[in-house]
């Protein structure tokens, strides 16, 4: 394909329990899209991408009900089984470890260092996680794009929304090396190193 439109859209407020202060303050609704185009120069564009998962963490972030296994009924709705649940401390530890691992492994695969990276755009999961990851990577926080304070965690929409905002604000420009990192429920994680065009 010459051009691919990548779209991430989420309405997490539909599955948020507003009596659970551990989760309701985190999530927001959003949609973002990014156009990916073929480039002839191997120095530009996506220069590294990696996707992995660890099912051991599958129960750390879940939506216990919905679908055919536990369809919506009075009992399941009353028990708030159709709302997001997460094990905060375990997710926190996993997220920091995975972000640091993804960034370091991507750079190692490409024989690059953190000095080569202009900006890291992470999944906007939690400000404390992002701040801790920056400390573990020994980089200043201004090298990591954050808009979580404006939109919350919009799940699959966070990175396309952040890319758009960073580009509009002039925080990423032609020639910049940008590292994208994400993880999600069920504990998959992914990274991409992109030479911005």
GROMACS .gro file of C-alpha atoms in nm:
model
  197
    1UNK     CA    1   0.000   0.000   0.000
    2UNK     CA    2   0.116   0.352  -0.072
    3UNK     CA    3  -0.083   0.507   0.211
    4UNK     CA    4  -0.243   0.352   0.520
    5UNK     CA    5  -0.483   0.530   0.755
    6UNK     CA    6  -0.434   0.409   1.114
    7UNK     CA    7  -0.724   0.499   1.346
    8UNK     CA    8  -0.757   0.460   1.721
    9UNK     CA    9  -1.091   0.546   1.885
   10UNK     CA   10  -1.217   0.473   2.235
   11UNK     CA   11  -1.517   0.557   2.452
   12UNK     CA   12  -1.383   0.440   2.786
   13UNK     CA   13  -1.633   0.646   2.983
   14UNK     CA   14  -1.892   0.385   2.886
   15UNK     CA   15  -1.704   0.124   3.090
   16UNK     CA   16  -1.589   0.343   3.378
   17UNK     CA   17  -1.709   0.299   3.736
   18UNK     CA   18  -1.730   0.654   3.870
   19UNK     CA   19  -1.740   0.529   4.229
   20UNK     CA   20  -1.392   0.375   4.184
   21UNK     CA   21  -1.149   0.665   4.232
   22UNK     CA   22  -0.860   0.436   4.141
   23UNK     CA   23  -0.977   0.413   3.781
   24UNK     CA   24  -1.234   0.683   3.700
   25UNK     CA   25  -0.980   0.966   3.724
   26UNK     CA   26  -0.763   0.803   3.458
   27UNK     CA   27  -0.983   0.752   3.154
   28UNK     CA   28  -1.122   0.970   2.877
   29UNK     CA   29  -1.282   0.934   2.535
   30UNK     CA   30  -1.096   1.018   2.218
   31UNK     CA   31  -1.014   0.939   1.858
   32UNK     CA   32  -0.703   0.994   1.654
   33UNK     CA   33  -0.574   0.899   1.313
   34UNK     CA   34  -0.235   0.889   1.145
   35UNK     CA   35  -0.152   0.849   0.778
   36UNK     CA   36   0.144   0.621   0.714
   37UNK     CA   37   0.298   0.649   0.367
   38UNK     CA   38   0.558   0.443   0.184
   39UNK     CA   39   0.903   0.603   0.166
   40UNK     CA   40   1.191   0.510  -0.061
   41UNK     CA   41   1.466   0.615   0.179
   42UNK     CA   42   1.536   0.346   0.438
   43UNK     CA   43   1.675   0.618   0.667
   44UNK     CA   44   1.328   0.773   0.701
   45UNK     CA   45   0.995   0.643   0.819
   46UNK     CA   46   0.949   0.342   1.044
   47UNK     CA   47   1.298   0.209   1.109
   48UNK     CA   48   1.206  -0.038   1.383
   49UNK     CA   49   0.884  -0.192   1.513
   50UNK     CA   50   0.823  -0.458   1.775
   51UNK     CA   51   0.510  -0.617   1.924
   52UNK     CA   52   0.491  -0.865   2.212
   53UNK     CA   53   0.256  -0.984   2.486
   54UNK     CA   54   0.262  -1.165   2.817
   55UNK     CA   55  -0.062  -1.340   2.903
   56UNK     CA   56   0.052  -1.379   3.264
   57UNK     CA   57  -0.063  -1.019   3.316
   58UNK     CA   58  -0.400  -1.072   3.146
   59UNK     CA   59  -0.597  -1.015   3.467
   60UNK     CA   60  -0.422  -0.691   3.563
   61UNK     CA   61  -0.648  -0.476   3.343
   62UNK     CA   62  -0.983  -0.628   3.257
   63UNK     CA   63  -1.344  -0.571   3.169
   64UNK     CA   64  -1.489  -0.872   3.354
   65UNK     CA   65  -1.817  -0.889   3.162
   66UNK     CA   66  -1.962  -0.806   2.819
   67UNK     CA   67  -1.978  -1.008   2.504
   68UNK     CA   68  -2.120  -1.359   2.505
   69UNK     CA   69  -1.936  -1.495   2.812
   70UNK     CA   70  -2.112  -1.264   3.058
   71UNK     CA   71  -2.379  -1.066   2.870
   72UNK     CA   72  -2.544  -0.761   3.025
   73UNK     CA   73  -2.804  -0.863   3.283
   74UNK     CA   74  -2.928  -0.692   3.598
   75UNK     CA   75  -2.692  -0.898   3.815
   76UNK     CA   76  -2.378  -0.826   3.612
   77UNK     CA   77  -2.464  -0.456   3.578
   78UNK     CA   78  -2.542  -0.426   3.952
   79UNK     CA   79  -2.205  -0.590   4.029
   80UNK     CA   80  -2.036  -0.340   3.794
   81UNK     CA   81  -1.882  -0.624   3.594
   82UNK     CA   82  -1.911  -0.414   3.278
   83UNK     CA   83  -1.667  -0.158   3.418
   84UNK     CA   84  -1.289  -0.151   3.385
   85UNK     CA   85  -1.093  -0.301   3.673
   86UNK     CA   86  -0.722  -0.280   3.720
   87UNK     CA   87  -0.459  -0.386   3.968
   88UNK     CA   88  -0.294  -0.046   4.004
   89UNK     CA   89   0.038  -0.139   4.167
   90UNK     CA   90   0.103  -0.436   3.939
   91UNK     CA   91   0.011  -0.233   3.628
   92UNK     CA   92   0.239   0.048   3.748
   93UNK     CA   93   0.540  -0.184   3.787
   94UNK     CA   94   0.474  -0.364   3.458
   95UNK     CA   95   0.424  -0.043   3.264
   96UNK     CA   96   0.748   0.118   3.380
   97UNK     CA   97   0.949  -0.198   3.317
   98UNK     CA   98   0.795  -0.244   2.970
   99UNK     CA   99   0.844   0.117   2.861
  100UNK     CA  100   1.210   0.115   2.965
  101UNK     CA  101   1.265  -0.227   2.806
  102UNK     CA  102   1.092  -0.129   2.478
  103UNK     CA  103   1.289   0.193   2.438
  104UNK     CA  104   1.624   0.035   2.524
  105UNK     CA  105   1.569  -0.270   2.303
  106UNK     CA  106   1.454  -0.061   2.005
  107UNK     CA  107   1.762   0.160   2.034
  108UNK     CA  108   1.991  -0.143   2.068
  109UNK     CA  109   1.841  -0.311   1.759
  110UNK     CA  110   1.916   0.006   1.559
  111UNK     CA  111   2.259   0.080   1.713
  112UNK     CA  112   2.129   0.412   1.846
  113UNK     CA  113   2.142   0.582   2.186
  114UNK     CA  114   1.899   0.795   2.381
  115UNK     CA  115   2.090   1.100   2.258
  116UNK     CA  116   1.968   1.019   1.905
  117UNK     CA  117   1.602   1.033   2.014
  118UNK     CA  118   1.425   1.368   1.980
  119UNK     CA  119   1.098   1.269   2.146
  120UNK     CA  120   0.932   0.970   2.310
  121UNK     CA  121   0.557   0.954   2.262
  122UNK     CA  122   0.419   0.698   2.506
  123UNK     CA  123   0.072   0.563   2.553
  124UNK     CA  124  -0.082   0.819   2.789
  125UNK     CA  125  -0.162   0.582   3.073
  126UNK     CA  126  -0.070   0.760   3.393
  127UNK     CA  127   0.153   1.061   3.471
  128UNK     CA  128   0.340   0.881   3.751
  129UNK     CA  129   0.423   0.590   3.521
  130UNK     CA  130   0.555   0.824   3.251
  131UNK     CA  131   0.758   1.027   3.503
  132UNK     CA  132   0.908   0.710   3.655
  133UNK     CA  133   0.995   0.574   3.309
  134UNK     CA  134   1.176   0.900   3.230
  135UNK     CA  135   1.381   0.865   3.550
  136UNK     CA  136   1.470   0.502   3.469
  137UNK     CA  137   1.574   0.609   3.117
  138UNK     CA  138   1.776   0.899   3.263
  139UNK     CA  139   1.611   1.154   3.036
  140UNK     CA  140   1.445   1.487   3.111
  141UNK     CA  141   1.066   1.483   3.121
  142UNK     CA  142   1.051   1.738   2.840
  143UNK     CA  143   1.184   1.469   2.605
  144UNK     CA  144   0.859   1.275   2.660
  145UNK     CA  145   0.538   1.409   2.510
  146UNK     CA  146   0.252   1.419   2.762
  147UNK     CA  147  -0.106   1.531   2.702
  148UNK     CA  148  -0.265   1.301   2.960
  149UNK     CA  149  -0.350   1.604   3.172
  150UNK     CA  150  -0.574   1.732   2.891
  151UNK     CA  151  -0.748   1.417   2.768
  152UNK     CA  152  -0.687   1.135   3.016
  153UNK     CA  153  -0.600   0.784   2.909
  154UNK     CA  154  -0.786   0.737   2.581
  155UNK     CA  155  -0.639   0.389   2.529
  156UNK     CA  156  -0.592   0.310   2.158
  157UNK     CA  157  -0.643   0.677   2.068
  158UNK     CA  158  -0.361   0.816   2.284
  159UNK     CA  159  -0.068   0.781   2.045
  160UNK     CA  160  -0.237   0.913   1.728
  161UNK     CA  161  -0.379   1.203   1.931
  162UNK     CA  162  -0.038   1.275   2.083
  163UNK     CA  163   0.140   1.255   1.745
  164UNK     CA  164  -0.106   1.508   1.601
  165UNK     CA  165  -0.071   1.748   1.893
  166UNK     CA  166   0.309   1.720   1.906
  167UNK     CA  167   0.330   1.790   1.532
  168UNK     CA  168   0.092   2.089   1.551
  169UNK     CA  169   0.287   2.233   1.846
  170UNK     CA  170   0.619   2.198   1.664
  171UNK     CA  171   0.760   1.949   1.913
  172UNK     CA  172   0.844   1.703   1.635
  173UNK     CA  173   0.983   1.808   1.299
  174UNK     CA  174   1.139   1.663   0.985
  175UNK     CA  175   1.442   1.450   1.063
  176UNK     CA  176   1.352   1.390   1.428
  177UNK     CA  177   1.380   1.037   1.562
  178UNK     CA  178   1.059   0.965   1.752
  179UNK     CA  179   1.004   0.658   1.970
  180UNK     CA  180   0.644   0.542   2.012
  181UNK     CA  181   0.569   0.302   2.301
  182UNK     CA  182   0.240   0.149   2.413
  183UNK     CA  183   0.093  -0.127   2.624
  184UNK     CA  184  -0.259  -0.236   2.710
  185UNK     CA  185  -0.504  -0.474   2.874
  186UNK     CA  186  -0.393  -0.837   2.860
  187UNK     CA  187  -0.040  -0.698   2.877
  188UNK     CA  188   0.060  -0.658   2.512
  189UNK     CA  189   0.326  -0.397   2.437
  190UNK     CA  190   0.464  -0.240   2.123
  191UNK     CA  191   0.724   0.010   2.012
  192UNK     CA  192   0.823   0.186   1.693
  193UNK     CA  193   1.118   0.407   1.606
  194UNK     CA  194   1.019   0.658   1.340
  195UNK     CA  195   1.239   0.903   1.155
  196UNK     CA  196   0.991   1.187   1.108
  197UNK     CA  197   0.935   1.319   0.760
   0.00000   0.00000   0.00000
